[in-house]
Short mmCIF file of C-alpha atoms and ligand atoms in Angstrom, two decimals:
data_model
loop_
_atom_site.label_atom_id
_atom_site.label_comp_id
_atom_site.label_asym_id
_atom_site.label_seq_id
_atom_site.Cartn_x
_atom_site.Cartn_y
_atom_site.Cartn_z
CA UNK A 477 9.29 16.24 -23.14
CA UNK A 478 11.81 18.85 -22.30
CA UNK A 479 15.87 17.35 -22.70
CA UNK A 480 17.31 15.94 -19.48
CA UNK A 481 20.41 18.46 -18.43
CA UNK A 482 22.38 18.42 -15.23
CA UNK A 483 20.94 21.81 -14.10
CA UNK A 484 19.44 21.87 -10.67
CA UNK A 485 15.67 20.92 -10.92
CA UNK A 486 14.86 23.58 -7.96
CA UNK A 487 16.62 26.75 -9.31
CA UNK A 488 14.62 30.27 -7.95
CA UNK A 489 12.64 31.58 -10.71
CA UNK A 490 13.18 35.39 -9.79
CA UNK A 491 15.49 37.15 -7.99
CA UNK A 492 15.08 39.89 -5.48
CA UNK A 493 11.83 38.80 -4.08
CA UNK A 494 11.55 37.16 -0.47
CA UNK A 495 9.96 34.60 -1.56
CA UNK A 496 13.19 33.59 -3.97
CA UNK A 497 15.35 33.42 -1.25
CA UNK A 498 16.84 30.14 -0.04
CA UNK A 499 16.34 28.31 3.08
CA UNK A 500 19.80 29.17 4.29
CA UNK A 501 19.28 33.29 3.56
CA UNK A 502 15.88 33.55 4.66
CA UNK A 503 14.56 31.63 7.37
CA UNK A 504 17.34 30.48 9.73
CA UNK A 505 15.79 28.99 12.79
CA UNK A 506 14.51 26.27 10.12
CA UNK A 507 17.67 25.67 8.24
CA UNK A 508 20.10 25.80 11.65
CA UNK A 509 17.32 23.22 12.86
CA UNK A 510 17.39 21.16 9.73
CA UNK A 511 21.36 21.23 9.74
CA UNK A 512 21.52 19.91 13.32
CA UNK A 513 19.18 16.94 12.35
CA UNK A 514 21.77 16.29 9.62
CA UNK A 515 24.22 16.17 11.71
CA UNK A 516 22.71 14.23 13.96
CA UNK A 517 21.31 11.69 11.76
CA UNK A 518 24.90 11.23 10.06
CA UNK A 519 26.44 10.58 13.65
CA UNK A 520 23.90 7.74 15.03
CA UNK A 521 23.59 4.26 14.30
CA UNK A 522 19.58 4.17 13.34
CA UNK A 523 18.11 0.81 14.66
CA UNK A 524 14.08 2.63 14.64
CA UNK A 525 12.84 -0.27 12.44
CA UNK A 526 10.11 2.45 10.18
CA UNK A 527 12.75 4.79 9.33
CA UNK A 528 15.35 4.66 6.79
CA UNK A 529 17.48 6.86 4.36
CA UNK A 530 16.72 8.50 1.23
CA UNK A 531 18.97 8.78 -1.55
CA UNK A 532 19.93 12.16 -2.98
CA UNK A 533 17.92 11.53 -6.13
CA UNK A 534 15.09 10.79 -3.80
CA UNK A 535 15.39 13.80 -2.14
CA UNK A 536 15.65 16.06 -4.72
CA UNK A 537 12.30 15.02 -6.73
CA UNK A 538 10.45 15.01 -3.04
CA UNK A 539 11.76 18.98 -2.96
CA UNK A 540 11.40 19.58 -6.52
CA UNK A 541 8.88 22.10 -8.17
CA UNK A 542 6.15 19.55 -8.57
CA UNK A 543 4.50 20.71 -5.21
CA UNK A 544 3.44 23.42 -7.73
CA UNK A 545 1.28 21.51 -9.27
CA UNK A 546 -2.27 20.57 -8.66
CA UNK A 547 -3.25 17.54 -10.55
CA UNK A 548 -6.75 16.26 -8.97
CA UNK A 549 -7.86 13.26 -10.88
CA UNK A 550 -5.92 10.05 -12.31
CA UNK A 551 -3.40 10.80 -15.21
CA UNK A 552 -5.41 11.37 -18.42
CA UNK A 553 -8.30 12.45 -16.77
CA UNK A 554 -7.73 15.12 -14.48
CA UNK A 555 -9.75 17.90 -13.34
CA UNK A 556 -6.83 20.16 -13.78
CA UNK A 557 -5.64 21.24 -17.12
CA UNK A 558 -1.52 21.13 -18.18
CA UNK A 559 -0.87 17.61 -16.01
CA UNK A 560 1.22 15.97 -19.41
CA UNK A 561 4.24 16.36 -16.81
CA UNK A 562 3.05 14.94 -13.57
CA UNK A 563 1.10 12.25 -15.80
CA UNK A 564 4.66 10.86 -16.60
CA UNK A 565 6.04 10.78 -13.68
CA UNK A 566 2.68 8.98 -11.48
CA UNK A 567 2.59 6.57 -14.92
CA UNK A 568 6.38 5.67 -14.05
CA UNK A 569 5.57 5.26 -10.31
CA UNK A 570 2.92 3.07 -11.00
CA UNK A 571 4.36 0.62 -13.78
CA UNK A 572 7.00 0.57 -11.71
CA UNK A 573 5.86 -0.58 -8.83
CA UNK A 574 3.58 -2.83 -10.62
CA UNK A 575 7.02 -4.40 -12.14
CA UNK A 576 8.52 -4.24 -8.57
CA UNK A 577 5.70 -6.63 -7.14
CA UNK A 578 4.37 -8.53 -9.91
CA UNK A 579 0.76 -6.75 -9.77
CA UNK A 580 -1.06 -5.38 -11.86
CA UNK A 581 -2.80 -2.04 -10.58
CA UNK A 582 -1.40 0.39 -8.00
CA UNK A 583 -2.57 3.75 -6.53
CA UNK A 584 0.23 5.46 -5.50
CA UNK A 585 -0.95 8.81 -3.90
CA UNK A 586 -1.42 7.56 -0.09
CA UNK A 587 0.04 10.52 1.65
CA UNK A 588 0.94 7.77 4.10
CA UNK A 589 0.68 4.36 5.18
CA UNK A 590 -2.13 4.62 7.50
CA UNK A 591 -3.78 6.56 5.01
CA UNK A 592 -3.46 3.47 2.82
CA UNK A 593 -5.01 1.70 4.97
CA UNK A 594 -7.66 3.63 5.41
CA UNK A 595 -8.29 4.11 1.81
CA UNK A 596 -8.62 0.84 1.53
CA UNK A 597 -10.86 0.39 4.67
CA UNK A 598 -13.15 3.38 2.73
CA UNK A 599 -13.41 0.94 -0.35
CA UNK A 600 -14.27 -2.45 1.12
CA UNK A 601 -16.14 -1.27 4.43
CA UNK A 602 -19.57 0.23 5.86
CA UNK A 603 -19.37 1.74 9.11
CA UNK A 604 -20.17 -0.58 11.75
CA UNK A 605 -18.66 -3.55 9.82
CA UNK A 606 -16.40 -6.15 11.96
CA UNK A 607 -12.85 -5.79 11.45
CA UNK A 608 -10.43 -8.78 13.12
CA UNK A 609 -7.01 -7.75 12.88
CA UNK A 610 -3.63 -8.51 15.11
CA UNK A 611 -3.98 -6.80 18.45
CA UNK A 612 -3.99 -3.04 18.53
CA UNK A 613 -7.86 -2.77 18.21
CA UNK A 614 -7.82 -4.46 21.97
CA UNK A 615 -4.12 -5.85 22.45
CA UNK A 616 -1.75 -3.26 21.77
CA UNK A 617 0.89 -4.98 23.47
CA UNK A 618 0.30 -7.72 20.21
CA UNK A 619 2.05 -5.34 17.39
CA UNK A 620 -1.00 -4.22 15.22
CA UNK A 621 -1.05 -0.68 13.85
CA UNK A 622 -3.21 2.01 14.95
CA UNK A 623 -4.99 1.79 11.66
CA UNK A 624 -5.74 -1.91 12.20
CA UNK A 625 -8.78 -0.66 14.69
CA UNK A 626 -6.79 1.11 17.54
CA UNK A 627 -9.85 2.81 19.68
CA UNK A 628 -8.71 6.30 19.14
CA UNK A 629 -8.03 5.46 15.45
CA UNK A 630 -10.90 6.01 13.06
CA UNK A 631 -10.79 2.77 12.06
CA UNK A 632 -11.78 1.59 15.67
CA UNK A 633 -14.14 4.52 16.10
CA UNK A 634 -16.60 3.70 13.29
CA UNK A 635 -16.10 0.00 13.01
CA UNK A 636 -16.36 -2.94 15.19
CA UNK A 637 -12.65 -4.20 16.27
CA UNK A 638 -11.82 -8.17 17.15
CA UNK A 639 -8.39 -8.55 17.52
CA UNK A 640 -6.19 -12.13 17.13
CA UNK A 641 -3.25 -12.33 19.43
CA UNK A 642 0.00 -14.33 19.81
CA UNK A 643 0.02 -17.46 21.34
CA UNK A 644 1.50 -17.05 25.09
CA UNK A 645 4.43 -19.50 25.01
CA UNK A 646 5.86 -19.17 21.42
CA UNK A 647 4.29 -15.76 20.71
CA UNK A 648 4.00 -16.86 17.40
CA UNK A 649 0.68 -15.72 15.87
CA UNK A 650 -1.92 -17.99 17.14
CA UNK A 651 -3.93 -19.24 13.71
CA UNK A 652 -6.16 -21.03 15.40
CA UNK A 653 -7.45 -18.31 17.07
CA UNK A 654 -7.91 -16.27 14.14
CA UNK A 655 -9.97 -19.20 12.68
CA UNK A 656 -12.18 -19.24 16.00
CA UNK A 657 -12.10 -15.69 16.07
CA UNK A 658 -13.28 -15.76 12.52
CA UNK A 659 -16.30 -18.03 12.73
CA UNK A 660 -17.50 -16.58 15.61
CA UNK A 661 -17.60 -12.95 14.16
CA UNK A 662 -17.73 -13.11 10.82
CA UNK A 663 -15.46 -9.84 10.52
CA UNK A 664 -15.64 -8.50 6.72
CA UNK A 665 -12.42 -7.66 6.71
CA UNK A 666 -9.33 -9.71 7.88
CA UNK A 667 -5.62 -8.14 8.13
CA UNK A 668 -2.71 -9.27 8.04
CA UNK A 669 0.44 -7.55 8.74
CA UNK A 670 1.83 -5.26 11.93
CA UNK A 671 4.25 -3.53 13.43
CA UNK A 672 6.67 -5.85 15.32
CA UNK A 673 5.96 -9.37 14.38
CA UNK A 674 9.26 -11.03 13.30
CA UNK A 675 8.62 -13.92 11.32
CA UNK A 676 6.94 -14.98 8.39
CA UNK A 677 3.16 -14.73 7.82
CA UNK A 678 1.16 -17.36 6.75
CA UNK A 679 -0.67 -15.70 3.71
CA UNK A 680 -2.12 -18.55 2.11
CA UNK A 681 -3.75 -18.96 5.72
CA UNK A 682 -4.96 -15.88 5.74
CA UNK A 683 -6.05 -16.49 2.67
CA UNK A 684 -8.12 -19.36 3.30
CA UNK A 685 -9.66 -18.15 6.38
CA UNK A 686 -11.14 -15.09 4.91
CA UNK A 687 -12.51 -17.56 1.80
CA UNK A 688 -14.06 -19.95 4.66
CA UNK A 689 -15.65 -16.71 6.75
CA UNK A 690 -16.34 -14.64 3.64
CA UNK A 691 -13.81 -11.66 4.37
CA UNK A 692 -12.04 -9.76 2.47
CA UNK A 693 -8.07 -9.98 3.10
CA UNK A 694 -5.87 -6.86 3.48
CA UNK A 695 -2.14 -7.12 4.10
CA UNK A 696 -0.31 -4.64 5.03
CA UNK A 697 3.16 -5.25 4.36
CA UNK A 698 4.75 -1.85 5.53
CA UNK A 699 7.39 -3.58 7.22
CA UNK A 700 8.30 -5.96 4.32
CA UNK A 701 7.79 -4.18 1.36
CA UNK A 702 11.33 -4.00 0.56
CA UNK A 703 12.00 -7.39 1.43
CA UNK A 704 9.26 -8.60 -0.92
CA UNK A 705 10.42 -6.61 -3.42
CA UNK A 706 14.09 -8.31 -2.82
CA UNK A 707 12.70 -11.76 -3.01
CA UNK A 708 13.84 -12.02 0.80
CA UNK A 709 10.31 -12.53 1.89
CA UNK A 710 7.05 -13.85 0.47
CA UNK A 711 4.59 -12.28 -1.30
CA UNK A 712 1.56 -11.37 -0.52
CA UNK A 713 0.77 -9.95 -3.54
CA UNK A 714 -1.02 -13.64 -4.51
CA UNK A 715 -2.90 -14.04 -1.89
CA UNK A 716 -5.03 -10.64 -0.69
CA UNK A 717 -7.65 -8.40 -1.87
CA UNK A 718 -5.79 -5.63 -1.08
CA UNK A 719 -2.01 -4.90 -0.04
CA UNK A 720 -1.37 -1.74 1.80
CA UNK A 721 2.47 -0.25 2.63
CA UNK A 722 4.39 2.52 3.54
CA UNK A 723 7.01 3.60 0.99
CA UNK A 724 9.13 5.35 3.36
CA UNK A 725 10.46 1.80 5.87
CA UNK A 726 11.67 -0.50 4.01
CA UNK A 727 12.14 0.85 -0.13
CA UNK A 728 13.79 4.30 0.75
CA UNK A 729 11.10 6.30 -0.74
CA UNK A 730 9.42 9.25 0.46
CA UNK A 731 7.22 9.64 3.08
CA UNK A 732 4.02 8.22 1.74
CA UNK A 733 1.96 5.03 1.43
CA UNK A 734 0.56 2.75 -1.87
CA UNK A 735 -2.44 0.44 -2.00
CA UNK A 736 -3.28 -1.65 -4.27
CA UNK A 737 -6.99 -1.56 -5.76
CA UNK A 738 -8.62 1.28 -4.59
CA UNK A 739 -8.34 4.59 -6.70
CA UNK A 740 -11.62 6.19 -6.05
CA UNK A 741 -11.68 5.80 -2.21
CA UNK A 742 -8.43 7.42 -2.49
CA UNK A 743 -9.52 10.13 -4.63
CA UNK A 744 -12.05 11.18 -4.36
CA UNK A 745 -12.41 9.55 -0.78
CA UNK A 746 -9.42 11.00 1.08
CA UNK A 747 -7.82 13.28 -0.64
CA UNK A 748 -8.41 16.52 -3.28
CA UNK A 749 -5.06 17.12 -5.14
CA UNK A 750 -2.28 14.29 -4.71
CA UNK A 751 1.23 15.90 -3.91
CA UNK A 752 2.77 15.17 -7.65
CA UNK A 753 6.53 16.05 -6.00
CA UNK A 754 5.89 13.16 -3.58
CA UNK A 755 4.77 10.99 -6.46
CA UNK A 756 7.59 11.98 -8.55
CA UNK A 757 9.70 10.77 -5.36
CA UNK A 758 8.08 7.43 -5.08
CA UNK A 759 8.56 6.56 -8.97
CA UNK A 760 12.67 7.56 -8.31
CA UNK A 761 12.61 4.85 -5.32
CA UNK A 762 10.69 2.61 -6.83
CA UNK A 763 13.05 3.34 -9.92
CA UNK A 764 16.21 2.71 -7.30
CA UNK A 765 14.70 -0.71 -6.04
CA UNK A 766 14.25 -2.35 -9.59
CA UNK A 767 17.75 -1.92 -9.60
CA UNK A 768 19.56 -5.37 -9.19
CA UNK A 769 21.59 -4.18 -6.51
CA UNK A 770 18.46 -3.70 -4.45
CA UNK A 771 17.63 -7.31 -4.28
CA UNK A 772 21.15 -7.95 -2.83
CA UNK A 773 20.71 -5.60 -0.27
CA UNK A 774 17.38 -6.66 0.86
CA UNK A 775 19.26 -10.04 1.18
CA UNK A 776 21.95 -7.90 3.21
CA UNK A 777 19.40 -6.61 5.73
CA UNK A 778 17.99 -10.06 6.29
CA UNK A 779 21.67 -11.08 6.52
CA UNK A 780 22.48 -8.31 9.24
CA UNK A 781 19.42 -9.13 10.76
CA UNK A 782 20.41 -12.96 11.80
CA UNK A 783 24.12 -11.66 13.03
CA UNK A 784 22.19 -8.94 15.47
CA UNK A 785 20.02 -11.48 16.72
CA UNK A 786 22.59 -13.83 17.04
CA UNK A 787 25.06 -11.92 18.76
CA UNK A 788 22.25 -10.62 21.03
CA UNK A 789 20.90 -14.15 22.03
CA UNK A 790 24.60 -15.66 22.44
CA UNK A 791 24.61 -13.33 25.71
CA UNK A 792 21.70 -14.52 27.12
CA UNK A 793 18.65 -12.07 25.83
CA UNK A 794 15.74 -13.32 24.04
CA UNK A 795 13.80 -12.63 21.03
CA UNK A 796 10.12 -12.34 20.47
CA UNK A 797 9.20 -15.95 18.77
CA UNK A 798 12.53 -16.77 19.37
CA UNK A 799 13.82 -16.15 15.82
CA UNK A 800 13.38 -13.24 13.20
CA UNK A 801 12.68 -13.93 9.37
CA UNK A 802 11.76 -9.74 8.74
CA UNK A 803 14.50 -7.23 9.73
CA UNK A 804 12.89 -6.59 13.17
CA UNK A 805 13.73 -7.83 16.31
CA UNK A 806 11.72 -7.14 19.30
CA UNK A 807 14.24 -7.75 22.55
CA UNK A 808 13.03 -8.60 25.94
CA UNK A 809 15.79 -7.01 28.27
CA UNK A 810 14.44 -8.37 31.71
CA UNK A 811 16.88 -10.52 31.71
CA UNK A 812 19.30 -7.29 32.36
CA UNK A 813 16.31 -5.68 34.68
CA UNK A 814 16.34 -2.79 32.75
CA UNK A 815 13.09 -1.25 31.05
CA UNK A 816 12.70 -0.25 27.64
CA UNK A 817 11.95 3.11 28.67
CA UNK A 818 15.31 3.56 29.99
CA UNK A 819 16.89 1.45 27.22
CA UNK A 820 15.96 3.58 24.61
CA UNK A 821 17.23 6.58 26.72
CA UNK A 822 20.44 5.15 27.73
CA UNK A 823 21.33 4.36 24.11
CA UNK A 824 20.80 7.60 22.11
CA UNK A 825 23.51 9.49 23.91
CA UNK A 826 26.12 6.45 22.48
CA UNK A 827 25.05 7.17 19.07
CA UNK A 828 22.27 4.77 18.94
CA UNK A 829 18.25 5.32 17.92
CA UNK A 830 15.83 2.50 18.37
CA UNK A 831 12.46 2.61 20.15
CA UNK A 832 10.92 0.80 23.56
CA UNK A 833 8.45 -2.02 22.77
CA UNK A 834 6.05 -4.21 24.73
CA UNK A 835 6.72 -7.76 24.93
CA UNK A 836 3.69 -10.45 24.39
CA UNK A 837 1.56 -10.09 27.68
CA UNK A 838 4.17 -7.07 29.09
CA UNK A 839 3.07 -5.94 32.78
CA UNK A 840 4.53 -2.73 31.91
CA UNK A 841 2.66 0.28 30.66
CA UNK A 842 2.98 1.15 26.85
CA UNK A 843 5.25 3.83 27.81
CA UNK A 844 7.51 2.26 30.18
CA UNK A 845 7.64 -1.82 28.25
CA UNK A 846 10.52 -4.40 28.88
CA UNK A 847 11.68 -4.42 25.28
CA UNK A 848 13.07 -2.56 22.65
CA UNK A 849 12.57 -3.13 18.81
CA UNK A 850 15.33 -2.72 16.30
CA UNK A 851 15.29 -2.69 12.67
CA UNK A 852 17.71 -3.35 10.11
CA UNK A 853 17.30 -1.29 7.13
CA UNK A 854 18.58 1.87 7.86
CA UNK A 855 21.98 0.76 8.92
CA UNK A 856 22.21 -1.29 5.60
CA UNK A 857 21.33 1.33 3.42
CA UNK A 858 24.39 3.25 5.18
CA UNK A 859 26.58 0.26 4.11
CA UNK A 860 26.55 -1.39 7.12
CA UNK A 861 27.10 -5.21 7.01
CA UNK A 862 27.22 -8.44 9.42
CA UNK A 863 30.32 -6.63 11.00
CA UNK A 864 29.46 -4.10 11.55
CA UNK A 865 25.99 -5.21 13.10
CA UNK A 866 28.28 -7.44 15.23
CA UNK A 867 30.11 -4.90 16.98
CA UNK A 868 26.65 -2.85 16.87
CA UNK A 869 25.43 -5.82 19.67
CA UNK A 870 28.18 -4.89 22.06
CA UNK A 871 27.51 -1.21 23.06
CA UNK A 872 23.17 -2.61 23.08
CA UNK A 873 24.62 -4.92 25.42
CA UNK A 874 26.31 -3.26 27.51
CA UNK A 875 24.50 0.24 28.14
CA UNK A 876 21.22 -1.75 29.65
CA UNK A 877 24.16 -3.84 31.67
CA UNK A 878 25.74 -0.86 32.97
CA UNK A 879 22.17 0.31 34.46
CA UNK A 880 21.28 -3.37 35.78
CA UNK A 881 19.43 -2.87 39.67
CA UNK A 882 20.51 1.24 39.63
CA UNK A 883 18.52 2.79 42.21
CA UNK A 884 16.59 5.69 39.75
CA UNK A 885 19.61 8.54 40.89
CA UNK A 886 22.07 5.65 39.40
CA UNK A 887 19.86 6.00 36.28
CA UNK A 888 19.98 9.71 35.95
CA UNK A 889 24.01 8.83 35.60
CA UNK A 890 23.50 6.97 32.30
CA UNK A 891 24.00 9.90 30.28
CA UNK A 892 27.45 10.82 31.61
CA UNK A 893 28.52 6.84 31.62
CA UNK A 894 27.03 7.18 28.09
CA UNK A 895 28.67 10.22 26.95
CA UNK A 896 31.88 8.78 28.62
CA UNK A 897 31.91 5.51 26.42
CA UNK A 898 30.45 6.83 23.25
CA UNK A 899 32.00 5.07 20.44
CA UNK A 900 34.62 3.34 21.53
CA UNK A 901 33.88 0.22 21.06
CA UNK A 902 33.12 0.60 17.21
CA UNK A 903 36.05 0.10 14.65
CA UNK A 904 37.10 3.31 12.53
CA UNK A 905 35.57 1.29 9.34
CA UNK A 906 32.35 1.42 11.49
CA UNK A 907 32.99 5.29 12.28
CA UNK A 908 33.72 6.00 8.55
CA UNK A 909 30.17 4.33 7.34
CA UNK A 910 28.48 6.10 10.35
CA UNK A 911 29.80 9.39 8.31
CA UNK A 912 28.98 8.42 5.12
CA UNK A 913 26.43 9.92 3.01
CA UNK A 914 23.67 7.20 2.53
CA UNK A 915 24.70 4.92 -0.58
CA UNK A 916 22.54 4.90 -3.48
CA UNK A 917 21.01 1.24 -4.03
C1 PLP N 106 2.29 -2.04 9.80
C2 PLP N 106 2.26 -0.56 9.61
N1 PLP N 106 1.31 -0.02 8.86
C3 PLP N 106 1.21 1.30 8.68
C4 PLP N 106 2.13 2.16 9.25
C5 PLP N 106 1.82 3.63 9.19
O1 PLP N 106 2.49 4.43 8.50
P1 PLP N 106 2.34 6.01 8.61
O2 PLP N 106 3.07 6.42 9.82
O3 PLP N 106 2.97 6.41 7.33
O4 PLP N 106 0.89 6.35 8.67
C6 PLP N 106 3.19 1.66 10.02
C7 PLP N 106 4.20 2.54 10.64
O5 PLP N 106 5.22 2.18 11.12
C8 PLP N 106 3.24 0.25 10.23
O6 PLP N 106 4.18 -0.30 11.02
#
């Protein structure tokens, strides 16, 4: 193995040609376009609950040399010849996410997370099977995933979709449903795990369940893998067949996905050659998260999570379930008679990204919703703490407040009342994290 040095990993091999020239000679409509996303991204507070911030290390292996490489096959036995490089680095990603959660085997080319899922969907399923899943194959408005059996996903296209829903008062998830739901279908597989549920799941439920029905159990824990890992959330590493995630939300990794159990649906099921830099990418993160200082900020965002919700309930909004135990919140803003359409507009010009959301049984359409869903691990990984999230509450407050019963040409003046206020409200140690590179955890 060649000698660590602190050269750049991405240096041009010749010079001269056009296709040695950098980003910022060459092709400038894509680096003035990447620059400007910089920028922006440095200057907003990011509340979208699947996105989060890379570290530099993570960046640099994701845009290393690696996507050079074609490496079909599983290290040692690859169709390709010269993979002793790329062997190293998908043999760290994978004992090192086995270490992270306590398993045992890992397959960590996913390009993505639905592509986890459906990897793992190739492995256990026949099409035609029964899947029973939380709503998106018929109730979007219950938080699924498209991948869970959505009708336009493949996974509702070639299999038979039951979905499980919240219960209407508590919109907790209703388990006696799913055990009705269950014995009446017989799905083969069960899952576990969405999109905007806030609280924790009952795994060893799940677990039973699919014992009692004969299913096989898939979680997929895209929203809490970095929890888990933290020890800030259970596991449910213990209790399913198969646990899917994205490695991109919640442990800073690169865009991509990991499932546990299923290499040859992945390859050759999905894919032809895995993308080695991305792999590379995921063992750094992975790398990152084993840190100790990882497990204290997972315990950080579930920290800043209670303080947002607090501050948020204290003036009279509610929460989905009426508590949060993940880093999401899903917020119902009809108390404010504002939309989450509108919401999510009014708020990007102050500096702040988070998405619309329908609330349990919401009579608005999927692109209008009363709600808006918020997640916390962005902002932490910028440094931000429980003050910071507190003064965070005041400008979500007070944007939707600003546009309570406007007539729709009052609306159209959100952006200049926006522009007007941006910022103000947040302290100058709030400012100076906003403006900080992302920390390395
Ligand atoms: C529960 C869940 N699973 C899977 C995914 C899909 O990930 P991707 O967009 O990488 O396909 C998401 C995305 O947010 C998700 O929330």
């Amino acid at each position: 193995m060649a000698t660590p040095t602190a050269e750049p990993l991405n240096q041009p091999l010749a010079e001269g040609s056009v296709g040695n020239i950098g980003l910022s000679g060459g092709v400038r409509p894509v680096f003035a376009a990447i620059a400007d996303e910089r920028d922006r991204q440095r200057n907003c507070i990011k509340l979208i609950a699947s996105e989060n911030f890379v570290s530099p290390a993570v960046l640099e292996a994701r845009g290393s040399i690696l996507t050079n490489k074609y490496a079909e096959g599983y290290p040692q036995r690859r169709y390709y010849g010269v993979c002793v490089n790329v062997d190293v680095t998908e043999d760290l990603a994978i004992e090192r996410l086995n270490q992270l959660f306590g398993s045992t085997y890992a397959n960590v080319r996913p390009h993505s997370g639905s592509q986890a899922n459906q990897a793992a969907i190739l492995a256990l399923l026949t099409p035609g099977n029964t899947i029973l899943g939380v709503g998106f194959g018929l109730d979007l408005k219950a938080g699924g995933h498209l991948a869970h059996g959505a009708a336009v996903n493949l996974s509702g296209r070639w299999f038979s979709v039951v979905s499980y829903g919240m219960d209407p008062e508590s919109h907790l998830i209703d388990m006696d449903q799913v055990v009705e739901l269950a014995r009446t279908h017989r799905p083969k597989l069960l899952i576990a795990g969405g999109s905007a549920y806030p609280r924790t799941l009952d795994f060893a439920r799940f677990r039973q369940i699919a014992d009692d029905t004969g299913a096989v159990l898939i979680v997929d824990m895209a929203h809490l893998a970095g929890l888990v890992a933290g020890d800030a959330y259970p596991s449910p590493i213990p209790f399913a067949d198969v646990v899917t995630s994205t490695t991109h939300e919640k442990l800073r990794g690169p865009r991509g996905g990991f499932a546990k159990k299923i290499n040859s649906a992945t390859f050759a099921g999905l894919q032809g050659g895995p993308l080695m830099h991305v792999i590379a990418a995921k063992a750094v993160a992975f790398g990152e998260t084993l840190h100790p200082s990882s497990g204290t900020c997972s315990r950080g965002v579930a920290g800043n999570c209670r303080v947002l919700a607090q501050t948020l309930t204290d003036s009279g909004l509610a929460m989905t379930t009426g508590g949060m135990e993940s880093h999401l919140a899903v917020v119902d803003l009809r108390p404010l008679g504002v939309t989450g359409n509108i919401a999510e507009k009014a708020l990007e010009p102050v500096g702040i990204t988070l998405i619309k959301n329908a609330m349990p049984n919401d009579p608005e359409k999927p692109m209008v919703t009363s709600g808006i869903r918020g997640g916390r691990a962005a902002g932490t990984s910028s440094g931000f703490g429980v003050d910071e999230y507190r003064q965070i509450a005041a400008p979500m407050l007070d944007t939707p407040r600003a546009l309570r019963g406007g007539t729709a040409r009052s609306r159209a003046r959100t952006n200049w009342w926006a522009s007007a206020r941006p910022r103000r409200s947040l302290s100058a140690a709030l400012l100076t994290a906003m403006m900080r590179e992302p920390v390395r955890i």
